[in-house]
Amino acid sequence: MNQQVIHPMVKLQRKVQSLVDSKIIKPTDSIWKIALLYGNEWQYWKKELLDFGFSMQDPVSELLAVEAWDEE
């Protein structure tokens, strides 16, 4: 049985998408707003986002637009 491992960033992306769908945040909000919802986990996610070239001022829509999280 070949089970595909979901990339952690895909999980974050899905969570953020559900926050947008729930109108908790807007696609135009800055990524740093997510920090308010993640508390202690935020340092990890912030590092991941920065490693992928995001800035905390980028709109959430840019995070949601990523189709593949390839780590090279």
CSV table of C-alpha atoms in Angstrom, one decimal:
chain,number,residue,atom,x,y,z
A,1,MET,CA,0.0,0.0,0.0
A,2,ASN,CA,1.5,3.3,-1.1
A,3,GLN,CA,0.5,6.0,1.3
A,4,GLN,CA,1.4,9.5,0.2
A,5,VAL,CA,2.8,11.7,2.9
A,6,ILE,CA,1.2,15.2,2.9
A,7,HIS,CA,3.8,18.0,2.9
A,8,PRO,CA,3.4,20.1,6.1
A,9,MET,CA,3.0,23.2,4.0
A,10,VAL,CA,0.0,21.5,2.2
A,11,LYS,CA,-1.6,21.1,5.7
A,12,LEU,CA,-0.9,24.7,6.5
A,13,GLN,CA,-2.3,25.8,3.1
A,14,ARG,CA,-5.5,23.8,3.7
A,15,LYS,CA,-5.9,25.2,7.2
A,16,VAL,CA,-5.4,28.8,5.9
A,17,GLN,CA,-7.9,28.1,3.0
A,18,SER,CA,-10.5,27.0,5.5
A,19,LEU,CA,-9.9,30.2,7.5
A,20,VAL,CA,-10.4,32.2,4.4
A,21,ASP,CA,-13.5,30.2,3.5
A,22,SER,CA,-14.8,30.8,7.1
A,23,LYS,CA,-14.2,34.6,6.6
A,24,ILE,CA,-11.8,34.6,9.6
A,25,ILE,CA,-9.1,36.0,7.4
A,26,LYS,CA,-9.2,37.6,4.0
A,27,PRO,CA,-7.0,36.6,1.0
A,28,THR,CA,-5.7,40.1,1.0
A,29,ASP,CA,-4.6,39.9,4.7
A,30,SER,CA,-0.9,39.6,5.4
A,31,ILE,CA,0.6,36.2,6.2
A,32,TRP,CA,1.6,37.4,9.7
A,33,LYS,CA,-2.1,37.5,10.7
A,34,ILE,CA,-2.0,33.7,10.7
A,35,ALA,CA,0.5,34.0,13.6
A,36,LEU,CA,-2.3,35.1,15.9
A,37,LEU,CA,-4.1,31.8,15.3
A,38,TYR,CA,-1.1,29.5,15.7
A,39,GLY,CA,0.4,30.7,18.9
A,40,ASN,CA,3.4,28.5,20.0
A,41,GLU,CA,3.5,26.7,16.7
A,42,TRP,CA,4.1,30.0,14.8
A,43,GLN,CA,7.9,30.0,15.1
A,44,TYR,CA,8.0,26.8,13.1
A,45,TRP,CA,5.6,27.9,10.4
A,46,LYS,CA,7.2,31.3,10.1
A,47,LYS,CA,10.6,29.6,9.5
A,48,GLU,CA,9.0,27.3,6.9
A,49,LEU,CA,7.3,30.2,5.1
A,50,LEU,CA,10.5,32.3,5.1
A,51,ASP,CA,12.5,29.3,3.8
A,52,PHE,CA,10.0,29.1,0.9
A,53,GLY,CA,10.6,32.8,0.1
A,54,PHE,CA,7.5,34.3,1.7
A,55,SER,CA,7.6,37.5,3.6
A,56,MET,CA,5.3,38.1,6.5
A,57,GLN,CA,3.8,41.0,4.6
A,58,ASP,CA,2.8,38.9,1.6
A,59,PRO,CA,-0.9,38.5,1.1
A,60,VAL,CA,-2.4,35.1,2.2
A,61,SER,CA,-3.6,34.7,-1.4
A,62,GLU,CA,0.1,34.1,-2.4
A,63,LEU,CA,0.4,31.2,0.0
A,64,LEU,CA,-2.9,29.7,-1.3
A,65,ALA,CA,-1.7,30.0,-4.9
A,66,VAL,CA,1.2,27.6,-4.5
A,67,GLU,CA,0.4,24.4,-6.3
A,68,ALA,CA,3.4,22.3,-5.4
A,69,TRP,CA,5.7,22.4,-2.4
A,70,ASP,CA,8.9,21.0,-3.8
A,71,GLU,CA,11.9,21.1,-1.6
A,72,GLU,CA,15.1,21.1,-3.6
